[in-house]
Structures are given as structure tokens and as C-alpha cells.
Amino acid sequence: MMANFGFGEKWLNWIKTCISTTRLSVLVNRSPTEEFSPEKGLRQGDPLSPFPFIIVAKGLNLLLSRAKDKDLIKGALVGSQEVSISHIQFADDIIILCEADEEEILSIKRILRCFEIFSCLKINFHKSCLWNWGRR
């Protein structure tokens, strides 16, 4: 993913080293387990963690923006000047604005599934909600 955004080999190797040379231990009943190497992902609380996440989140932003450009999702008209907005992202939260249309909702679900596949992140649909508001 980072290579697709134009990061050089040297920078990619730095990130790989930071992730792959890590050893972790877990407290179980207040006692540490044996150390192990994580298989994937970043450590919570690591000062480096937000940067790769932001790069991956940018991928979701691009997927949704391209879908809007191709009229797969319409977005919503907001404000007195009726600006069309399809999504708003902040940290690990996203608000996706669309019409209450079955085809558009299916398009969004496909986009989110593609994002799960290429990012190796899991979207928790049980923590998600769908609201309908606006003109009828």
C-alpha cells in the first residue's frame, strides 16, 4: 500500500524493521507470558502507529471518492450552497452519506469489502449504523 503511494525502498524498510523486530508479552493474571513476535498489525500506543494507519485510511478515502466520481454513490447535498459530500473521515471513524437507495447501499458495502481485503482491516458492521433522513 505504501509503495503504491510512492514511498521509497529505504522508507519501506524502516517501517518493516520497526514492525518485524518487535517482541511482545501479554499479562495474564498479572504475570507476563513468554515473548513472541506479532504476525501482523501495529502496536497500540506506539508513536509510529498512526502514520501507517493514516496511509491505509487514505486508501478508503480514494475508493469512496472514485465511486462518487463514477456515480456509484451520490453523497448528500449539505449547507445553504448544497455542496455534495459523500464521506467524512476522522481517525478510525467514517460517516458515509448516501441516498436511501438499495443499489447505492450495496455499492458502499462492496467498497468496504474491497477495503477490508486490501487493508487486512476488519470493519465491524455490528458497531455501524444506518440512518435515513431528509426530504421525502
Short mmCIF file of N, CA and C in Angstrom, two decimals:
data_model
loop_
_atom_site.label_atom_id
_atom_site.label_comp_id
_atom_site.label_asym_id
_atom_site.label_seq_id
_atom_site.Cartn_x
_atom_site.Cartn_y
_atom_site.Cartn_z
N MET A 1 0.83 -1.19 0.00
CA MET A 1 0.00 0.00 0.00
C MET A 1 0.87 1.25 0.00
N MET A 2 1.89 1.27 0.86
CA MET A 2 2.75 2.44 0.96
C MET A 2 3.57 2.61 -0.31
N ALA A 3 3.96 1.51 -0.92
CA ALA A 3 4.70 1.59 -2.19
C ALA A 3 3.82 2.22 -3.27
N ASN A 4 2.52 1.91 -3.24
CA ASN A 4 1.59 2.50 -4.21
C ASN A 4 1.49 4.01 -4.07
N PHE A 5 1.75 4.52 -2.86
CA PHE A 5 1.72 5.96 -2.63
C PHE A 5 3.07 6.62 -2.90
N GLY A 6 4.04 5.84 -3.39
CA GLY A 6 5.31 6.42 -3.80
C GLY A 6 6.39 6.46 -2.74
N PHE A 7 6.22 5.74 -1.63
CA PHE A 7 7.27 5.70 -0.62
C PHE A 7 8.44 4.90 -1.15
N GLY A 8 9.64 5.38 -0.90
CA GLY A 8 10.85 4.74 -1.39
C GLY A 8 11.20 3.48 -0.62
N GLU A 9 12.10 2.69 -1.20
CA GLU A 9 12.51 1.42 -0.61
C GLU A 9 13.12 1.61 0.78
N LYS A 10 13.92 2.65 0.94
CA LYS A 10 14.56 2.91 2.24
C LYS A 10 13.51 3.14 3.32
N TRP A 11 12.49 3.96 3.01
CA TRP A 11 11.44 4.26 3.98
C TRP A 11 10.63 3.00 4.29
N LEU A 12 10.31 2.22 3.26
CA LEU A 12 9.56 0.98 3.46
C LEU A 12 10.32 0.01 4.36
N ASN A 13 11.64 -0.07 4.17
CA ASN A 13 12.46 -0.95 5.01
C ASN A 13 12.48 -0.48 6.46
N TRP A 14 12.51 0.84 6.69
CA TRP A 14 12.46 1.35 8.06
C TRP A 14 11.17 0.90 8.75
N ILE A 15 10.05 1.04 8.05
CA ILE A 15 8.76 0.65 8.63
C ILE A 15 8.73 -0.86 8.89
N LYS A 16 9.18 -1.66 7.93
CA LYS A 16 9.20 -3.11 8.11
C LYS A 16 10.05 -3.50 9.31
N THR A 17 11.20 -2.83 9.48
CA THR A 17 12.07 -3.12 10.61
C THR A 17 11.38 -2.79 11.93
N CYS A 18 10.71 -1.66 11.99
CA CYS A 18 10.00 -1.27 13.21
C CYS A 18 8.92 -2.28 13.58
N ILE A 19 8.28 -2.85 12.59
CA ILE A 19 7.20 -3.79 12.85
C ILE A 19 7.73 -5.20 13.11
N SER A 20 8.69 -5.64 12.31
CA SER A 20 9.12 -7.05 12.36
C SER A 20 10.09 -7.36 13.48
N THR A 21 10.79 -6.38 14.03
CA THR A 21 11.76 -6.66 15.09
C THR A 21 11.14 -6.54 16.48
N THR A 22 9.85 -6.36 16.55
CA THR A 22 9.16 -6.18 17.82
C THR A 22 8.95 -7.52 18.51
N ARG A 23 9.11 -7.52 19.82
CA ARG A 23 8.78 -8.69 20.64
C ARG A 23 7.75 -8.23 21.66
N LEU A 24 6.72 -9.05 21.85
CA LEU A 24 5.63 -8.70 22.76
C LEU A 24 5.47 -9.74 23.85
N SER A 25 4.85 -9.31 24.93
CA SER A 25 4.48 -10.19 26.02
C SER A 25 3.12 -9.71 26.52
N VAL A 26 2.30 -10.63 26.98
CA VAL A 26 0.96 -10.29 27.46
C VAL A 26 0.87 -10.63 28.94
N LEU A 27 0.21 -9.76 29.70
CA LEU A 27 -0.01 -10.05 31.12
C LEU A 27 -1.26 -10.92 31.26
N VAL A 28 -1.09 -12.09 31.87
CA VAL A 28 -2.20 -12.99 32.17
C VAL A 28 -2.18 -13.22 33.68
N ASN A 29 -3.25 -12.83 34.34
CA ASN A 29 -3.30 -12.91 35.81
C ASN A 29 -2.09 -12.23 36.44
N ARG A 30 -1.75 -11.08 35.92
CA ARG A 30 -0.65 -10.22 36.40
C ARG A 30 0.74 -10.81 36.17
N SER A 31 0.84 -11.86 35.38
CA SER A 31 2.14 -12.45 35.08
C SER A 31 2.38 -12.39 33.58
N PRO A 32 3.59 -11.97 33.16
CA PRO A 32 3.87 -11.88 31.72
C PRO A 32 4.04 -13.26 31.10
N THR A 33 3.52 -13.41 29.88
CA THR A 33 3.73 -14.64 29.12
C THR A 33 5.12 -14.59 28.49
N GLU A 34 5.48 -15.67 27.81
CA GLU A 34 6.74 -15.65 27.06
C GLU A 34 6.62 -14.65 25.93
N GLU A 35 7.74 -14.05 25.54
CA GLU A 35 7.74 -13.08 24.44
C GLU A 35 7.45 -13.79 23.12
N PHE A 36 6.80 -13.06 22.23
CA PHE A 36 6.50 -13.57 20.89
C PHE A 36 6.55 -12.41 19.92
N SER A 37 6.68 -12.75 18.64
CA SER A 37 6.67 -11.73 17.58
C SER A 37 5.26 -11.62 17.01
N PRO A 38 4.75 -10.40 16.86
CA PRO A 38 3.42 -10.27 16.26
C PRO A 38 3.45 -10.69 14.80
N GLU A 39 2.36 -11.27 14.33
CA GLU A 39 2.29 -11.72 12.94
C GLU A 39 1.94 -10.59 11.98
N LYS A 40 1.10 -9.65 12.44
CA LYS A 40 0.72 -8.51 11.60
C LYS A 40 0.20 -7.40 12.49
N GLY A 41 0.07 -6.23 11.91
CA GLY A 41 -0.51 -5.12 12.64
C GLY A 41 0.52 -4.28 13.36
N LEU A 42 0.03 -3.23 13.99
CA LEU A 42 0.87 -2.30 14.72
C LEU A 42 0.46 -2.31 16.19
N ARG A 43 1.40 -1.94 17.04
CA ARG A 43 1.11 -1.90 18.46
C ARG A 43 0.30 -0.66 18.81
N GLN A 44 -0.70 -0.84 19.67
CA GLN A 44 -1.43 0.32 20.18
C GLN A 44 -0.49 1.10 21.08
N GLY A 45 -0.56 2.42 20.97
CA GLY A 45 0.29 3.26 21.81
C GLY A 45 1.65 3.54 21.22
N ASP A 46 2.02 2.83 20.17
CA ASP A 46 3.30 3.07 19.50
C ASP A 46 3.21 4.42 18.80
N PRO A 47 4.19 5.31 19.02
CA PRO A 47 4.12 6.63 18.37
C PRO A 47 4.11 6.55 16.84
N LEU A 48 4.60 5.45 16.28
CA LEU A 48 4.64 5.29 14.83
C LEU A 48 3.30 4.80 14.26
N SER A 49 2.47 4.18 15.09
CA SER A 49 1.23 3.54 14.62
C SER A 49 0.29 4.43 13.83
N PRO A 50 0.05 5.69 14.23
CA PRO A 50 -0.93 6.48 13.48
C PRO A 50 -0.55 6.73 12.01
N PHE A 51 0.72 6.82 11.71
CA PHE A 51 1.12 7.18 10.34
C PHE A 51 0.77 6.11 9.31
N PRO A 52 1.13 4.84 9.52
CA PRO A 52 0.69 3.82 8.55
C PRO A 52 -0.84 3.71 8.48
N PHE A 53 -1.52 3.89 9.63
CA PHE A 53 -2.98 3.82 9.61
C PHE A 53 -3.56 4.93 8.74
N ILE A 54 -3.01 6.12 8.85
CA ILE A 54 -3.50 7.25 8.04
C ILE A 54 -3.33 6.94 6.56
N ILE A 55 -2.21 6.32 6.21
CA ILE A 55 -1.96 5.98 4.80
C ILE A 55 -3.00 4.96 4.32
N VAL A 56 -3.31 3.97 5.15
CA VAL A 56 -4.31 2.97 4.78
C VAL A 56 -5.70 3.61 4.70
N ALA A 57 -6.02 4.50 5.65
CA ALA A 57 -7.32 5.19 5.63
C ALA A 57 -7.46 6.05 4.38
N LYS A 58 -6.35 6.57 3.90
CA LYS A 58 -6.37 7.34 2.65
C LYS A 58 -6.85 6.46 1.49
N GLY A 59 -6.52 5.17 1.54
CA GLY A 59 -7.00 4.24 0.52
C GLY A 59 -8.52 4.16 0.49
N LEU A 60 -9.15 4.12 1.67
CA LEU A 60 -10.61 4.10 1.73
C LEU A 60 -11.18 5.41 1.19
N ASN A 61 -10.53 6.52 1.53
CA ASN A 61 -10.94 7.82 1.01
C ASN A 61 -10.92 7.82 -0.52
N LEU A 62 -9.86 7.28 -1.10
CA LEU A 62 -9.74 7.23 -2.56
C LEU A 62 -10.81 6.34 -3.19
N LEU A 63 -11.07 5.18 -2.57
CA LEU A 63 -12.12 4.29 -3.09
C LEU A 63 -13.48 4.98 -3.12
N LEU A 64 -13.82 5.65 -2.03
CA LEU A 64 -15.11 6.33 -1.96
C LEU A 64 -15.18 7.52 -2.91
N SER A 65 -14.08 8.26 -3.03
CA SER A 65 -14.05 9.41 -3.95
C SER A 65 -14.22 8.96 -5.39
N ARG A 66 -13.55 7.88 -5.77
CA ARG A 66 -13.68 7.38 -7.14
C ARG A 66 -15.08 6.84 -7.41
N ALA A 67 -15.67 6.20 -6.40
CA ALA A 67 -17.04 5.71 -6.56
C ALA A 67 -18.00 6.87 -6.76
N LYS A 68 -17.77 7.97 -6.07
CA LYS A 68 -18.62 9.15 -6.25
C LYS A 68 -18.41 9.75 -7.64
N ASP A 69 -17.15 9.81 -8.08
CA ASP A 69 -16.86 10.34 -9.42
C ASP A 69 -17.54 9.52 -10.52
N LYS A 70 -17.70 8.21 -10.26
CA LYS A 70 -18.33 7.32 -11.25
C LYS A 70 -19.83 7.15 -11.00
N ASP A 71 -20.38 7.97 -10.11
CA ASP A 71 -21.82 7.94 -9.77
C ASP A 71 -22.29 6.61 -9.18
N LEU A 72 -21.37 5.84 -8.58
CA LEU A 72 -21.79 4.63 -7.87
C LEU A 72 -22.42 5.01 -6.54
N ILE A 73 -21.94 6.11 -5.95
CA ILE A 73 -22.57 6.69 -4.77
C ILE A 73 -22.81 8.16 -5.06
N LYS A 74 -23.90 8.68 -4.52
CA LYS A 74 -24.28 10.06 -4.84
C LYS A 74 -23.82 11.06 -3.79
N GLY A 75 -23.72 10.64 -2.54
CA GLY A 75 -23.44 11.59 -1.48
C GLY A 75 -24.71 12.33 -1.10
N ALA A 76 -24.54 13.41 -0.36
CA ALA A 76 -25.68 14.21 0.07
C ALA A 76 -25.35 15.67 -0.14
N LEU A 77 -26.37 16.45 -0.42
CA LEU A 77 -26.20 17.89 -0.57
C LEU A 77 -26.35 18.53 0.80
N VAL A 78 -25.32 19.26 1.24
CA VAL A 78 -25.34 19.86 2.58
C VAL A 78 -25.10 21.36 2.49
N GLY A 79 -25.61 22.07 3.47
CA GLY A 79 -25.39 23.50 3.56
C GLY A 79 -26.27 24.30 2.63
N SER A 80 -26.22 25.62 2.81
CA SER A 80 -27.06 26.51 2.00
C SER A 80 -26.65 26.51 0.53
N GLN A 81 -25.37 26.16 0.26
CA GLN A 81 -24.91 26.11 -1.13
C GLN A 81 -25.01 24.70 -1.72
N GLU A 82 -25.58 23.79 -0.93
CA GLU A 82 -25.80 22.41 -1.35
C GLU A 82 -24.55 21.77 -1.96
N VAL A 83 -23.49 21.73 -1.16
CA VAL A 83 -22.25 21.07 -1.55
C VAL A 83 -22.46 19.56 -1.42
N SER A 84 -22.02 18.80 -2.42
CA SER A 84 -22.18 17.35 -2.40
C SER A 84 -21.01 16.71 -1.64
N ILE A 85 -21.34 15.97 -0.59
CA ILE A 85 -20.33 15.29 0.24
C ILE A 85 -20.71 13.82 0.32
N SER A 86 -19.75 12.94 0.05
CA SER A 86 -20.04 11.51 0.12
C SER A 86 -19.53 10.88 1.41
N HIS A 87 -18.50 11.46 2.02
CA HIS A 87 -17.97 10.85 3.24
C HIS A 87 -17.12 11.86 4.02
N ILE A 88 -17.04 11.61 5.32
CA ILE A 88 -16.22 12.41 6.23
C ILE A 88 -15.44 11.41 7.09
N GLN A 89 -14.12 11.56 7.17
CA GLN A 89 -13.29 10.67 7.96
C GLN A 89 -12.61 11.43 9.09
N PHE A 90 -12.51 10.79 10.25
CA PHE A 90 -11.72 11.31 11.36
C PHE A 90 -11.16 10.11 12.12
N ALA A 91 -9.84 10.03 12.19
CA ALA A 91 -9.16 8.90 12.84
C ALA A 91 -9.70 7.59 12.27
N ASP A 92 -10.25 6.72 13.14
CA ASP A 92 -10.75 5.44 12.63
C ASP A 92 -12.28 5.42 12.50
N ASP A 93 -12.87 6.60 12.40
CA ASP A 93 -14.31 6.72 12.19
C ASP A 93 -14.59 7.30 10.81
N ILE A 94 -15.71 6.91 10.25
CA ILE A 94 -16.12 7.46 8.95
C ILE A 94 -17.64 7.59 8.92
N ILE A 95 -18.08 8.67 8.34
CA ILE A 95 -19.51 8.87 8.07
C ILE A 95 -19.65 8.86 6.55
N ILE A 96 -20.48 7.96 6.05
CA ILE A 96 -20.72 7.87 4.60
C ILE A 96 -22.14 8.37 4.35
N LEU A 97 -22.23 9.37 3.49
CA LEU A 97 -23.53 9.97 3.17
C LEU A 97 -23.99 9.45 1.82
N CYS A 98 -25.23 8.98 1.77
CA CYS A 98 -25.75 8.47 0.51
C CYS A 98 -27.26 8.59 0.49
N GLU A 99 -27.83 8.33 -0.67
CA GLU A 99 -29.29 8.29 -0.79
C GLU A 99 -29.79 6.96 -0.24
N ALA A 100 -31.03 6.94 0.21
CA ALA A 100 -31.63 5.71 0.73
C ALA A 100 -32.05 4.85 -0.46
N ASP A 101 -31.05 4.33 -1.15
CA ASP A 101 -31.26 3.57 -2.37
C ASP A 101 -30.53 2.24 -2.24
N GLU A 102 -31.22 1.14 -2.48
CA GLU A 102 -30.63 -0.18 -2.29
C GLU A 102 -29.35 -0.37 -3.10
N GLU A 103 -29.34 0.07 -4.35
CA GLU A 103 -28.16 -0.11 -5.21
C GLU A 103 -26.97 0.69 -4.67
N GLU A 104 -27.23 1.89 -4.18
CA GLU A 104 -26.14 2.72 -3.64
C GLU A 104 -25.58 2.11 -2.35
N ILE A 105 -26.45 1.58 -1.51
CA ILE A 105 -26.00 0.95 -0.27
C ILE A 105 -25.20 -0.31 -0.58
N LEU A 106 -25.62 -1.08 -1.58
CA LEU A 106 -24.84 -2.26 -1.99
C LEU A 106 -23.48 -1.85 -2.54
N SER A 107 -23.41 -0.74 -3.26
CA SER A 107 -22.12 -0.24 -3.76
C SER A 107 -21.19 0.10 -2.60
N ILE A 108 -21.74 0.74 -1.58
CA ILE A 108 -20.93 1.10 -0.41
C ILE A 108 -20.44 -0.16 0.28
N LYS A 109 -21.31 -1.15 0.43
CA LYS A 109 -20.90 -2.40 1.07
C LYS A 109 -19.79 -3.08 0.27
N ARG A 110 -19.87 -3.06 -1.05
CA ARG A 110 -18.80 -3.64 -1.89
C ARG A 110 -17.49 -2.89 -1.70
N ILE A 111 -17.56 -1.57 -1.64
CA ILE A 111 -16.36 -0.75 -1.44
C ILE A 111 -15.72 -1.09 -0.09
N LEU A 112 -16.53 -1.20 0.95
CA LEU A 112 -16.00 -1.52 2.27
C LEU A 112 -15.39 -2.92 2.29
N ARG A 113 -15.99 -3.86 1.58
CA ARG A 113 -15.43 -5.22 1.50
C ARG A 113 -14.08 -5.20 0.77
N CYS A 114 -13.98 -4.45 -0.32
CA CYS A 114 -12.69 -4.31 -1.02
C CYS A 114 -11.64 -3.71 -0.09
N PHE A 115 -12.05 -2.71 0.68
CA PHE A 115 -11.12 -2.09 1.62
C PHE A 115 -10.64 -3.10 2.65
N GLU A 116 -11.54 -3.94 3.17
CA GLU A 116 -11.15 -4.97 4.13
C GLU A 116 -10.10 -5.90 3.52
N ILE A 117 -10.31 -6.29 2.27
CA ILE A 117 -9.40 -7.23 1.61
C ILE A 117 -8.01 -6.62 1.42
N PHE A 118 -7.93 -5.41 0.87
CA PHE A 118 -6.60 -4.87 0.58
C PHE A 118 -5.91 -4.29 1.80
N SER A 119 -6.65 -3.92 2.85
CA SER A 119 -6.01 -3.32 4.03
C SER A 119 -5.76 -4.32 5.14
N CYS A 120 -6.38 -5.50 5.06
CA CYS A 120 -6.33 -6.51 6.13
C CYS A 120 -6.94 -5.98 7.43
N LEU A 121 -7.79 -4.97 7.34
CA LEU A 121 -8.53 -4.46 8.50
C LEU A 121 -9.94 -5.02 8.43
N LYS A 122 -10.56 -5.19 9.57
CA LYS A 122 -11.91 -5.74 9.64
C LYS A 122 -12.87 -4.63 10.03
N ILE A 123 -13.90 -4.42 9.22
CA ILE A 123 -14.94 -3.45 9.54
C ILE A 123 -16.00 -4.15 10.37
N ASN A 124 -16.28 -3.59 11.53
CA ASN A 124 -17.28 -4.18 12.42
C ASN A 124 -18.65 -3.59 12.09
N PHE A 125 -19.42 -4.32 11.31
CA PHE A 125 -20.74 -3.84 10.91
C PHE A 125 -21.72 -3.82 12.09
N HIS A 126 -21.40 -4.56 13.17
CA HIS A 126 -22.25 -4.54 14.36
C HIS A 126 -22.10 -3.23 15.12
N LYS A 127 -20.99 -2.53 14.92
CA LYS A 127 -20.79 -1.22 15.54
C LYS A 127 -21.18 -0.09 14.60
N SER A 128 -21.71 -0.45 13.45
CA SER A 128 -22.09 0.54 12.44
C SER A 128 -23.60 0.75 12.47
N CYS A 129 -24.04 1.88 11.97
CA CYS A 129 -25.47 2.11 11.90
C CYS A 129 -25.82 2.83 10.60
N LEU A 130 -27.06 2.71 10.23
CA LEU A 130 -27.58 3.30 9.01
C LEU A 130 -28.75 4.19 9.39
N TRP A 131 -28.66 5.46 9.04
CA TRP A 131 -29.73 6.42 9.34
C TRP A 131 -30.32 6.93 8.05
N ASN A 132 -31.60 7.18 8.09
CA ASN A 132 -32.28 7.78 6.95
C ASN A 132 -32.88 9.11 7.41
N TRP A 133 -32.53 10.17 6.70
CA TRP A 133 -33.12 11.47 6.99
C TRP A 133 -33.21 12.26 5.70
N GLY A 134 -33.95 13.33 5.73
CA GLY A 134 -34.01 14.19 4.56
C GLY A 134 -35.41 14.29 3.99
N ARG A 135 -35.45 14.80 2.78
CA ARG A 135 -36.74 15.04 2.10
C ARG A 135 -37.36 13.73 1.66
N ARG A 136 -38.67 13.70 1.67
CA ARG A 136 -39.42 12.54 1.16
C ARG A 136 -40.42 13.00 0.16
#
